[in-house]
Short mmCIF file of C-alpha atoms in Angstrom, two decimals:
data_model
loop_
_atom_site.label_atom_id
_atom_site.label_comp_id
_atom_site.label_asym_id
_atom_site.label_seq_id
_atom_site.Cartn_x
_atom_site.Cartn_y
_atom_site.Cartn_z
CA MET A 4 104.92 101.61 109.38
CA ALA A 5 108.89 102.03 108.04
CA ALA A 6 107.94 104.64 106.07
CA LEU A 7 106.85 106.81 108.94
CA ALA A 8 109.16 106.45 110.66
CA ALA A 9 111.59 107.15 107.98
CA ALA A 10 109.42 110.90 107.81
CA ALA A 11 110.38 111.17 110.85
CA ALA A 12 114.27 111.16 110.58
CA LEU A 13 114.07 113.71 107.74
CA LEU A 14 111.50 116.58 109.08
CA VAL A 15 113.28 119.38 109.16
CA TRP A 16 111.58 123.00 109.98
CA SER A 17 111.72 125.76 107.82
CA GLY A 18 115.29 127.46 107.69
CA VAL A 19 117.28 124.55 107.25
CA ALA A 20 118.43 124.70 103.05
CA LEU A 21 117.00 121.60 101.25
CA ALA A 22 119.84 118.68 101.07
CA GLN A 23 120.29 119.16 97.69
CA GLU A 24 122.05 115.51 97.10
CA GLN A 25 118.52 114.70 98.15
CA ALA A 26 116.67 116.41 95.12
CA ASP A 27 119.40 116.70 92.19
CA ASP A 28 118.09 113.39 90.13
CA ASP A 29 114.41 114.22 91.32
CA VAL A 30 113.46 116.21 87.90
CA LEU A 31 109.79 117.02 88.53
CA LEU A 32 111.22 118.88 92.04
CA ARG A 33 114.09 120.18 90.12
CA ALA A 34 111.40 121.65 87.50
CA LEU A 35 108.58 123.70 90.10
CA GLU A 36 111.92 125.14 92.12
CA ASP A 37 113.06 126.74 88.88
CA GLU A 38 109.89 127.69 87.40
CA MET A 39 109.00 128.82 91.10
CA ALA A 40 112.29 130.49 90.82
CA ARG A 41 111.14 132.30 87.50
CA THR A 42 107.66 133.00 88.30
CA LEU A 43 108.38 134.81 92.04
CA ALA A 44 111.15 136.92 89.72
CA ARG A 45 109.01 138.03 86.64
CA LEU A 46 105.54 137.48 87.34
CA GLN A 47 103.72 140.84 86.93
CA LEU A 48 100.83 142.50 84.95
CA SER A 49 101.86 146.11 84.19
CA ASP A 50 100.50 148.26 86.71
CA MET A 51 98.88 145.20 88.24
CA GLU A 52 99.34 143.45 91.94
CA ARG A 53 101.81 140.93 92.02
CA PRO A 54 101.33 137.56 93.24
CA TYR A 55 101.52 137.64 97.24
CA TYR A 56 100.98 133.76 97.93
CA VAL A 57 102.32 131.25 94.88
CA ALA A 58 102.01 127.10 95.41
CA TYR A 59 102.34 124.64 93.27
CA ALA A 60 100.84 120.98 94.22
CA ALA A 61 102.00 118.13 92.10
CA GLN A 62 101.79 114.18 92.30
CA SER A 63 103.64 111.50 90.72
CA GLY A 64 102.43 107.63 91.04
CA ALA A 65 101.50 104.56 89.20
CA SER A 66 98.77 102.05 90.28
CA PHE A 67 97.32 98.30 89.67
CA SER A 68 94.14 97.35 89.40
CA THR A 69 91.92 94.40 88.20
CA GLY A 70 88.68 93.22 89.51
CA ALA A 71 86.12 89.93 88.53
CA ASP A 72 83.14 89.35 88.38
CA PHE A 73 81.56 85.94 89.57
CA GLY A 74 84.68 84.28 88.73
CA ALA A 75 85.37 86.20 84.94
CA LEU A 76 88.14 88.77 85.29
CA THR A 77 86.87 91.85 84.05
CA HIS A 78 89.68 94.20 84.08
CA GLU A 79 93.63 94.54 84.80
CA SER A 80 95.39 97.79 84.51
CA GLU A 81 98.81 99.27 85.79
CA GLY A 82 100.33 102.89 84.61
CA PRO A 83 101.65 105.84 85.33
CA GLY A 84 99.91 108.94 86.50
CA ARG A 85 100.65 112.76 87.19
CA SER A 86 98.77 115.86 88.49
CA LEU A 87 99.22 119.17 89.00
CA SER A 88 97.32 121.61 90.89
CA VAL A 89 98.75 125.80 90.93
CA ASP A 90 97.14 128.49 93.29
CA VAL A 91 98.07 132.11 92.68
CA ARG A 92 96.64 135.21 94.54
CA VAL A 93 96.63 138.70 94.87
CA GLY A 94 96.15 140.71 97.45
CA ASP A 95 96.84 140.06 100.77
CA TYR A 96 96.14 136.78 103.68
CA VAL A 97 93.27 139.71 104.87
CA LEU A 98 90.91 139.69 101.33
CA ASP A 99 92.51 137.96 98.88
CA SER A 100 91.86 136.36 95.23
CA SER A 101 90.36 133.12 95.99
CA SER A 102 87.21 131.71 96.08
CA ASP A 103 85.15 132.60 98.26
CA GLY A 104 84.76 129.62 101.47
CA GLY A 105 87.16 126.85 98.81
CA TYR A 106 89.80 125.35 99.50
CA PHE A 107 92.73 125.11 96.40
CA PHE A 108 94.33 121.91 97.82
CA GLY A 109 93.12 118.86 96.29
CA ARG A 110 91.60 120.51 93.17
CA PHE A 111 94.21 118.18 91.08
CA GLY A 112 93.77 118.49 87.22
CA GLY A 113 96.20 116.63 84.38
CA GLY A 114 97.71 118.05 82.07
CA LEU A 115 101.43 116.91 83.26
CA CYS A 116 103.97 114.71 81.49
CA LEU A 117 104.07 111.30 82.69
CA ASP A 118 107.83 111.30 81.97
CA ASP A 119 110.86 113.30 83.42
CA ASN A 120 111.28 115.75 80.88
CA TYR A 121 112.67 119.05 82.45
CA ASP A 122 111.10 121.30 79.67
CA GLY A 123 107.31 119.47 79.48
CA ILE A 124 107.08 119.73 83.27
CA ARG A 125 108.18 124.06 82.90
CA PHE A 126 106.00 124.70 80.04
CA ARG A 127 102.77 123.13 82.11
CA LEU A 128 103.60 125.08 84.84
CA TRP A 129 104.06 128.19 82.54
CA LEU A 130 100.97 127.97 81.56
CA ASN A 131 98.85 127.20 83.85
CA THR A 132 100.63 129.49 86.49
CA ASP A 133 99.73 132.46 83.84
CA SER A 134 95.85 130.66 83.74
CA GLU A 135 95.54 131.57 86.98
CA TYR A 136 97.19 134.65 87.56
CA LYS A 137 94.64 136.70 85.17
CA GLU A 138 92.07 134.69 86.53
CA ALA A 139 92.64 135.67 90.08
CA LEU A 140 93.29 139.59 89.25
CA GLU A 141 89.32 138.99 87.60
CA ARG A 142 88.39 137.10 91.20
CA LEU A 143 90.11 139.84 93.43
CA THR A 144 88.13 142.73 91.18
CA ARG A 145 84.78 141.40 91.62
CA LYS A 146 85.41 140.05 95.41
CA ARG A 147 86.16 143.53 96.54
CA ALA A 148 83.08 145.51 94.02
CA ALA A 149 81.09 142.46 95.97
CA LEU A 150 82.07 143.91 99.49
CA LYS A 151 81.61 147.67 98.99
CA SER A 152 78.16 146.88 98.18
CA ARG A 153 77.68 144.46 101.57
CA VAL A 154 78.66 144.59 105.81
CA VAL A 155 80.33 141.58 106.65
CA GLN A 156 80.29 140.99 110.70
CA ASP A 157 83.85 139.66 112.29
CA ARG A 158 85.07 138.73 108.25
CA PRO A 159 87.68 136.80 108.54
CA ASP A 160 91.05 136.40 106.89
CA ASP A 161 90.64 134.68 103.52
CA PHE A 162 94.51 132.82 104.68
CA SER A 163 96.54 132.14 107.98
CA LYS A 164 99.96 132.48 107.77
CA GLU A 165 101.73 129.55 109.04
CA ASP A 166 105.17 128.55 109.38
CA PRO A 167 106.92 127.38 106.82
CA VAL A 168 108.13 123.32 106.36
CA THR A 169 110.64 121.48 104.95
CA LEU A 170 110.33 117.85 104.29
CA ILE A 171 111.96 115.15 102.16
CA GLN A 172 110.85 111.79 101.98
CA ALA A 173 112.90 108.49 99.36
CA ARG A 174 110.53 108.44 96.63
CA GLY A 175 107.89 105.48 96.68
CA SER A 176 107.64 103.28 94.25
CA LEU A 177 105.01 100.84 93.54
CA ALA A 178 105.39 97.18 94.74
CA LEU A 179 103.02 94.69 95.43
CA ASP A 180 102.51 91.32 94.14
CA ARG A 181 101.08 91.44 91.16
CA GLU A 182 100.66 87.61 90.18
CA ARG A 183 98.32 87.50 93.13
CA TRP A 184 95.83 89.69 92.98
CA PRO A 185 94.33 88.54 89.28
CA GLY A 186 93.66 85.20 90.61
CA ALA A 187 92.16 86.00 94.10
CA VAL A 188 89.82 88.44 92.65
CA LYS A 189 88.36 85.77 90.73
CA ALA A 190 88.64 82.93 93.02
CA VAL A 191 87.18 85.25 95.40
CA SER A 192 84.05 86.25 93.49
CA ALA A 193 83.24 83.07 91.94
CA VAL A 194 82.19 82.02 95.61
CA PHE A 195 79.29 84.13 94.81
CA ARG A 196 78.41 81.08 92.10
CA GLU A 197 77.19 78.44 94.63
CA ALA A 198 74.26 81.14 95.52
CA PRO A 199 72.48 81.79 92.65
CA GLU A 200 70.08 84.15 93.89
CA LEU A 201 72.10 86.54 94.26
CA GLN A 202 72.32 89.46 91.25
CA ARG A 203 75.52 90.33 91.51
CA GLY A 204 78.96 89.19 92.90
CA ARG A 205 82.28 91.07 92.79
CA ALA A 206 86.12 91.46 94.00
CA ARG A 207 88.06 93.71 93.64
CA PHE A 208 91.82 95.12 94.15
CA GLN A 209 93.88 98.45 93.90
CA GLY A 210 96.98 99.24 94.47
CA PHE A 211 99.09 102.74 94.14
CA ALA A 212 101.95 104.57 95.43
CA THR A 213 101.71 108.19 94.86
CA ASN A 214 105.03 110.68 95.62
CA LYS A 215 103.51 114.44 96.44
CA TYR A 216 104.85 117.83 95.92
CA LEU A 217 104.35 121.13 97.83
CA LEU A 218 106.47 124.42 96.90
CA SER A 219 105.18 127.30 98.02
CA ASN A 220 106.71 131.02 97.85
CA GLU A 221 106.39 130.88 101.65
CA GLY A 222 109.07 128.46 101.98
CA PHE A 223 107.33 124.91 102.63
CA VAL A 224 109.25 122.77 100.37
CA LEU A 225 107.95 118.85 100.48
CA ARG A 226 108.54 115.58 99.20
CA THR A 227 106.26 112.87 100.60
CA THR A 228 105.42 109.66 99.88
CA MET A 229 102.18 107.62 99.92
CA SER A 230 100.72 104.10 99.51
CA GLN A 231 97.80 102.37 99.82
CA ALA A 232 95.86 98.95 98.79
CA SER A 233 92.10 97.83 98.94
CA PHE A 234 90.54 94.48 98.32
CA SER A 235 86.73 94.88 98.40
CA LEU A 236 83.83 92.67 97.59
CA SER A 237 80.30 92.86 97.49
CA ALA A 238 77.34 91.57 96.29
CA ASP A 239 73.27 91.82 95.65
CA THR A 240 70.06 90.16 95.21
CA GLN A 241 66.31 90.59 95.69
CA ALA A 242 63.65 88.78 98.15
CA GLU A 243 60.32 87.10 97.84
CA ASP A 244 58.38 90.58 97.38
CA GLY A 245 61.05 92.36 95.18
CA MET A 246 63.37 94.35 98.00
CA PRO A 247 67.11 95.05 96.95
CA LEU A 248 69.56 94.05 98.85
CA GLY A 249 73.03 93.76 99.54
CA ASP A 250 76.61 93.75 100.90
CA ALA A 251 80.29 94.82 101.17
CA ASP A 252 83.11 95.12 102.26
CA LYS A 253 86.82 96.74 102.19
CA PHE A 254 89.49 95.97 103.63
CA LEU A 255 92.85 98.86 103.51
CA GLY A 256 96.60 98.43 104.08
CA ARG A 257 99.72 100.70 103.60
CA THR A 258 100.95 97.60 101.36
CA ASP A 259 99.21 94.33 99.89
CA ASP A 260 100.99 92.68 102.93
CA ASP A 261 99.10 94.64 105.62
CA LEU A 262 95.23 93.18 103.01
CA PRO A 263 94.03 89.45 104.41
CA THR A 264 95.08 86.23 103.75
CA ASP A 265 93.94 84.47 100.40
CA GLU A 266 91.54 82.33 102.41
CA ALA A 267 90.33 84.66 105.01
CA LEU A 268 88.94 86.66 101.58
CA LEU A 269 87.23 83.15 100.38
CA ALA A 270 85.92 82.89 103.58
CA ARG A 271 84.57 86.40 103.91
CA ALA A 272 83.04 86.20 100.83
CA ARG A 273 80.98 82.97 101.99
CA LYS A 274 79.99 84.50 104.96
CA MET A 275 78.58 87.43 102.82
CA VAL A 276 76.99 84.49 100.92
CA GLY A 277 75.21 83.31 103.82
CA PHE A 278 74.31 86.22 105.21
CA LEU A 279 72.27 87.28 102.03
CA LEU A 280 71.10 84.46 101.95
CA ALA A 281 69.39 84.55 105.52
CA LEU A 282 68.43 88.32 105.06
CA ARG A 283 66.38 87.58 101.95
CA GLU A 284 64.10 85.33 104.31
CA ALA A 285 64.24 87.63 106.86
CA PRO A 286 61.42 89.73 108.40
CA LYS A 287 61.04 93.19 107.17
CA ALA A 288 61.29 95.53 109.60
CA GLU A 289 59.27 97.92 111.35
CA ASP A 290 58.59 102.02 112.59
CA TYR A 291 60.27 101.81 115.94
CA THR A 292 61.46 104.21 118.26
CA GLY A 293 63.63 103.27 121.45
CA PRO A 294 67.03 101.86 122.69
CA VAL A 295 70.01 101.23 119.90
CA LEU A 296 72.90 98.99 119.90
CA PHE A 297 75.58 99.80 117.13
CA GLU A 298 78.01 97.02 117.78
CA GLY A 299 81.60 97.65 116.56
CA PHE A 300 82.09 98.82 112.90
CA ALA A 301 78.29 100.14 113.07
CA ALA A 302 79.50 102.87 116.21
CA ALA A 303 82.09 103.38 113.88
CA SER A 304 80.08 104.74 111.12
CA VAL A 305 77.34 106.50 113.64
CA PHE A 306 80.98 108.48 114.75
CA ARG A 307 82.11 109.14 110.98
CA ASP A 308 78.56 109.97 109.54
CA VAL A 309 77.79 112.33 112.33
CA LEU A 310 81.08 113.45 114.56
CA ALA A 311 84.00 113.23 111.81
CA SER A 312 82.11 115.23 109.20
CA GLY A 313 80.80 117.51 111.61
CA LEU A 314 83.62 118.54 113.34
CA ARG A 315 84.94 120.42 109.96
CA GLY A 316 85.41 124.11 110.55
CA THR A 317 83.60 125.34 108.13
CA ARG A 318 83.43 129.21 106.67
CA GLU A 319 80.61 131.45 105.71
CA THR A 320 80.92 132.85 102.73
CA ASP A 321 80.20 136.58 102.35
CA GLU A 322 77.02 135.87 100.72
CA GLY A 323 75.91 134.54 104.40
CA ARG A 324 75.97 130.50 102.73
CA ARG A 325 77.97 128.40 105.56
CA GLY A 326 79.30 125.42 104.01
CA ARG A 327 79.39 121.43 105.72
CA GLY A 328 79.82 120.89 109.41
CA GLY A 329 77.08 120.23 111.65
CA LEU A 330 79.20 121.18 115.04
CA ALA A 331 80.63 123.96 114.13
CA ASP A 332 78.12 126.45 116.31
CA LYS A 333 78.69 124.07 118.97
CA ILE A 334 81.95 124.68 120.43
CA GLY A 335 81.57 124.87 124.12
CA LYS A 336 78.37 123.58 123.96
CA ARG A 337 77.47 119.19 124.69
CA VAL A 338 78.11 117.23 121.70
CA LEU A 339 78.75 113.54 123.46
CA ALA A 340 77.76 112.22 126.43
CA ARG A 341 79.53 113.09 129.16
CA PHE A 342 81.68 110.98 129.87
CA ILE A 343 83.12 110.75 126.54
CA ASP A 344 86.44 112.60 125.51
CA VAL A 345 87.83 112.70 121.77
CA THR A 346 91.43 113.04 120.23
CA ASP A 347 93.11 112.62 116.84
CA ASP A 348 96.24 111.68 116.51
CA PRO A 349 98.17 111.96 113.40
CA GLY A 350 101.40 111.02 114.59
CA ARG A 351 100.01 107.34 116.07
CA THR A 352 100.82 104.31 113.86
CA GLU A 353 98.88 101.67 116.77
CA PHE A 354 96.34 100.91 118.87
CA GLN A 355 96.89 97.78 120.68
CA GLY A 356 99.35 96.40 118.50
CA MET A 357 97.12 96.56 115.34
CA PRO A 358 98.24 99.93 112.41
CA LEU A 359 96.16 102.80 112.62
CA PHE A 360 96.47 103.89 108.00
CA GLY A 361 95.60 107.60 109.51
CA SER A 362 98.65 108.97 110.14
CA TYR A 363 100.71 111.52 108.36
CA TRP A 364 103.24 114.20 109.32
CA VAL A 365 102.51 116.93 107.41
CA ASP A 366 98.72 117.44 106.52
CA ASP A 367 97.70 118.65 101.93
CA GLU A 368 98.55 122.62 102.59
CA GLY A 369 102.19 121.05 104.30
CA VAL A 370 101.40 122.07 107.74
CA LYS A 371 102.56 120.27 110.61
CA ALA A 372 100.13 117.46 111.99
CA ALA A 373 99.44 117.01 115.54
CA ALA A 374 97.21 115.83 118.93
CA LEU A 375 94.34 117.38 118.65
CA LYS A 376 91.40 117.72 121.27
CA LEU A 377 88.52 117.79 120.17
CA VAL A 378 85.74 116.96 122.83
CA GLU A 379 86.57 116.66 126.54
CA ASP A 380 83.71 115.93 128.93
CA GLY A 381 80.92 116.12 126.17
CA LYS A 382 81.54 119.26 125.60
CA LEU A 383 83.30 120.45 122.05
CA VAL A 384 86.66 122.15 122.33
CA ALA A 385 88.21 122.26 118.54
CA LEU A 386 87.18 121.57 115.39
CA TYR A 387 88.97 120.40 112.38
CA SER A 388 91.18 123.63 110.59
CA THR A 389 93.10 124.23 107.32
CA ARG A 390 94.97 127.77 106.14
CA THR A 391 91.52 128.74 105.46
CA PRO A 392 90.22 130.80 108.46
CA THR A 393 87.09 130.46 110.11
CA LYS A 394 84.90 132.40 112.68
CA GLN A 395 85.50 129.71 115.24
CA VAL A 396 89.17 128.89 113.72
CA LYS A 397 91.77 131.63 112.74
CA ARG A 398 94.40 128.91 112.33
CA SER A 399 95.55 125.52 110.88
CA ASN A 400 95.39 122.81 113.27
CA GLY A 401 96.93 120.81 110.24
CA HIS A 402 94.02 118.78 109.20
CA CYS A 403 93.51 119.78 105.74
CA ARG A 404 93.24 116.34 103.54
CA GLY A 405 92.00 115.60 100.19
CA GLY A 406 90.93 119.46 100.43
CA GLN A 407 88.95 120.09 103.17
CA PRO A 408 89.34 119.76 107.14
CA SER A 409 89.24 116.26 108.04
CA ALA A 410 89.74 113.41 110.01
CA GLY A 411 93.27 110.99 110.46
CA ASN A 412 93.35 108.92 113.44
CA LEU A 413 90.13 109.96 115.74
CA PHE A 414 89.80 108.00 119.30
CA VAL A 415 86.36 107.96 121.14
CA GLU A 416 87.45 107.08 124.11
CA ALA A 417 84.78 106.36 127.24
CA SER A 418 85.90 107.19 130.98
CA VAL A 419 83.08 104.41 132.16
CA THR A 420 83.17 101.59 129.27
CA LEU A 421 80.94 97.96 130.23
CA PRO A 422 82.18 94.43 128.45
CA PRO A 423 79.87 93.66 125.54
CA GLU A 424 77.55 91.17 127.30
CA GLN A 425 76.71 93.64 130.11
CA LEU A 426 76.38 96.48 126.87
CA LYS A 427 73.41 94.01 126.07
CA ASP A 428 71.71 93.65 129.29
CA ARG A 429 71.50 97.22 129.52
CA LEU A 430 70.14 97.19 125.89
CA ILE A 431 67.89 94.35 127.49
CA GLU A 432 67.02 96.99 130.62
CA LEU A 433 66.20 100.05 128.35
CA VAL A 434 64.01 97.64 126.60
CA LYS A 435 62.01 96.35 129.97
CA ASP A 436 62.11 99.90 131.26
CA GLU A 437 59.79 101.69 128.18
CA GLY A 438 57.52 98.09 128.32
CA LEU A 439 58.53 97.57 124.10
CA PRO A 440 59.03 93.21 123.51
CA TYR A 441 62.25 93.73 121.87
CA GLY A 442 65.31 96.46 121.21
CA ILE A 443 67.98 96.68 118.17
CA LEU A 444 70.83 95.76 117.48
CA VAL A 445 73.07 97.04 114.68
CA ARG A 446 76.41 95.30 114.18
CA ARG A 447 76.81 96.77 110.36
CA MET A 448 75.02 98.58 109.07
CA GLY A 449 72.45 97.13 106.86
CA GLU A 450 73.19 93.90 109.17
CA VAL A 451 70.13 95.07 112.00
CA TYR A 452 68.60 92.71 114.93
CA ARG A 453 65.25 92.90 117.24
CA VAL A 454 66.89 91.42 120.39
CA TYR A 455 63.68 90.38 122.39
CA ALA A 456 63.20 91.08 126.19
CA ASP A 457 62.15 88.00 126.92
CA ASP A 458 64.81 85.64 126.23
CA ARG A 459 67.23 87.43 124.17
CA ARG A 460 67.40 86.37 121.19
CA GLU A 461 68.29 88.02 118.17
CA GLU A 462 66.06 88.04 115.01
CA LEU A 463 67.71 89.29 111.61
CA ILE A 464 65.34 92.37 109.86
CA ARG A 465 65.74 93.32 106.48
CA GLY A 466 64.59 96.76 105.81
CA ALA A 467 65.48 99.29 108.11
CA SER A 468 66.33 102.71 107.60
CA PHE A 469 67.68 104.88 110.46
CA GLY A 470 67.54 107.98 108.44
CA ALA A 471 70.01 110.46 108.50
CA LEU A 472 71.17 110.03 111.93
CA GLU A 473 71.48 114.04 113.82
CA PRO A 474 73.94 115.17 115.94
CA ARG A 475 71.49 114.63 118.82
CA LEU A 476 71.16 110.93 119.01
CA LEU A 477 75.67 111.65 119.78
CA ARG A 478 74.20 113.35 123.36
CA ASP A 479 71.38 110.02 123.84
CA ILE A 480 75.13 108.09 124.21
CA VAL A 481 73.71 105.75 127.34
CA ALA A 482 76.92 103.79 127.88
CA ALA A 483 79.87 102.20 125.16
CA GLY A 484 81.04 98.72 124.95
CA ALA A 485 85.19 98.11 126.72
CA ASP A 486 85.70 96.39 123.28
CA ALA A 487 87.59 99.97 121.40
CA ALA A 488 88.91 99.01 118.51
CA PRO A 489 90.64 100.96 114.73
CA TYR A 490 88.34 100.71 111.57
CA HIS A 491 89.80 101.97 108.25
CA TYR A 492 88.14 104.29 105.79
CA ASP A 493 89.62 104.99 102.19
CA LEU A 494 89.55 108.94 101.20
CA GLY A 495 90.91 108.60 97.99
CA ASP A 496 94.47 109.54 98.31
CA SER A 497 94.74 108.56 102.14
CA MET A 498 92.93 107.03 104.91
CA MET A 499 91.61 107.80 108.06
CA THR A 500 91.18 105.06 111.40
CA LEU A 501 88.57 105.51 114.13
CA VAL A 502 88.86 104.20 117.16
CA VAL A 503 86.06 103.59 118.71
CA PRO A 504 83.88 101.13 121.60
CA SER A 505 80.18 100.24 120.96
CA ILE A 506 77.73 102.34 121.87
CA LEU A 507 74.06 102.07 123.20
CA VAL A 508 71.46 104.87 122.36
CA GLU A 509 68.80 105.40 124.76
CA GLU A 510 66.19 106.70 121.85
CA LEU A 511 66.20 106.38 117.74
CA ASP A 512 63.43 106.09 115.64
CA MET A 513 64.03 103.58 113.00
CA VAL A 514 61.00 102.92 110.00
CA LYS A 515 60.03 100.54 108.17
CA PRO A 516 60.89 100.18 103.55
CA PRO A 517 58.45 101.47 101.27
CA GLU A 518 55.83 98.90 100.14
CA SER A 519 56.50 98.66 96.83
CA PHE A 520 59.92 96.99 95.46
CA PRO A 521 61.41 96.38 91.60
CA LYS A 522 60.50 93.04 89.83
CA THR A 523 62.04 90.54 90.46
CA PRO A 524 64.42 88.64 87.21
CA TYR A 525 61.66 86.95 85.17
CA LEU A 526 64.08 84.38 84.33
CA GLU A 527 66.06 82.75 86.74
CA SER A 528 69.44 83.02 86.89
CA PRO A 529 72.23 81.18 84.24
CA LEU A 530 74.11 79.99 86.77
CA ARG A 531 70.96 77.94 88.56
CA GLY A 532 71.50 74.19 87.95
#
């Protein structure tokens, strides 16, 4: 969290000159600034439009990764990395050369030299800028011709005007315990050797630190730093009838100090082995329609897949095609239970003493992050947006991440909650009201139980599937737990945190698995005996 606190102290808004003493020793930043100045002064083909917008985005950092299968080291690598993205637009904010409905940021490519060679960096910038400018002129010509042949109602602008930001953070470097992790992945994955029924048993560690740069002719000048560490473990097996079964877990942090201890990782691997062995012996799921209780991580998965992904403001193309965002046309309508509010606050760094890893100060387009009320009393009141306007949202609200509208720290807050045991009581009440012998409890997607109404007994089942979860289930939430907690997700070069409670859904369909499965291996595992 110290990096975020430092960033706040260095946050300076447009109109304040970049502190030269912070930039003098940064060859990459100096090359970006100098080539930008040359581009703005001289880039124009004869009798053609000048660019109205030019942006350079670069990433420079280093990574370390290692992994093992069943106790045997499979890889270990470390090295630097750099990437570059150039955006040149001709036209104006209303109609420009950008791809219809597309996002610039997130489209990073290679070719940028790994060392601080000033001329090498400028050479790559020059070539990419020239190529982008020529393509922009061609795209705009095609776009204008296409729009003359069709009528587009209420067409939003192609790009929004935003207040420029200057933010210079101290450059980060890769700092982690390189001696610990090769041994850790070997020891953790070796636990899976204890169960010869397993067909795969893996452990992986990855850590990286990246310095992100953004400069534009609008006055955006940013250098931000991001670090991330992760440890993942996974195992697969088959039941006697051939049904494929698996389990996986992933721990995230800003540094490897945020990850569990070796003892905790070993314990998690042993728990995974026990779960998979039990799952092999569990009865198969049956078709079911009735109440479902999603606890903990399972509830987070529901809100991630149905709510967070559905809150992206989506732009309809000039041909009438709409992008992803299942709730984009629901503003002003009820999308959740009336006792639930949803807010995204990238500025928060902790929840009840636990860290939030979706925090950031500016988004990928350089727009200042801000708290955003998304759902109030169950009604959708806003969507995530970027600098690509939509019919619903005309300006960015600082949520461009990975090249698209996305969550930072998403909080699902219920005004009425129940303790976990009472939430289970409510499940059984609904089951009895429906005349069902059991209800369904989901602790993680893939970890599903029948809860019998007569004795509250839990029975693990295998092969349960809820299909593609639809937004309707959010309106069918009838109770929420008093157990809200943060759950973290990897977005690639950033993280997202969902703070959510357990939820009880009044009715949901679950389908049984198919009747046929792949054959089990003919020979026993060589690890047996």
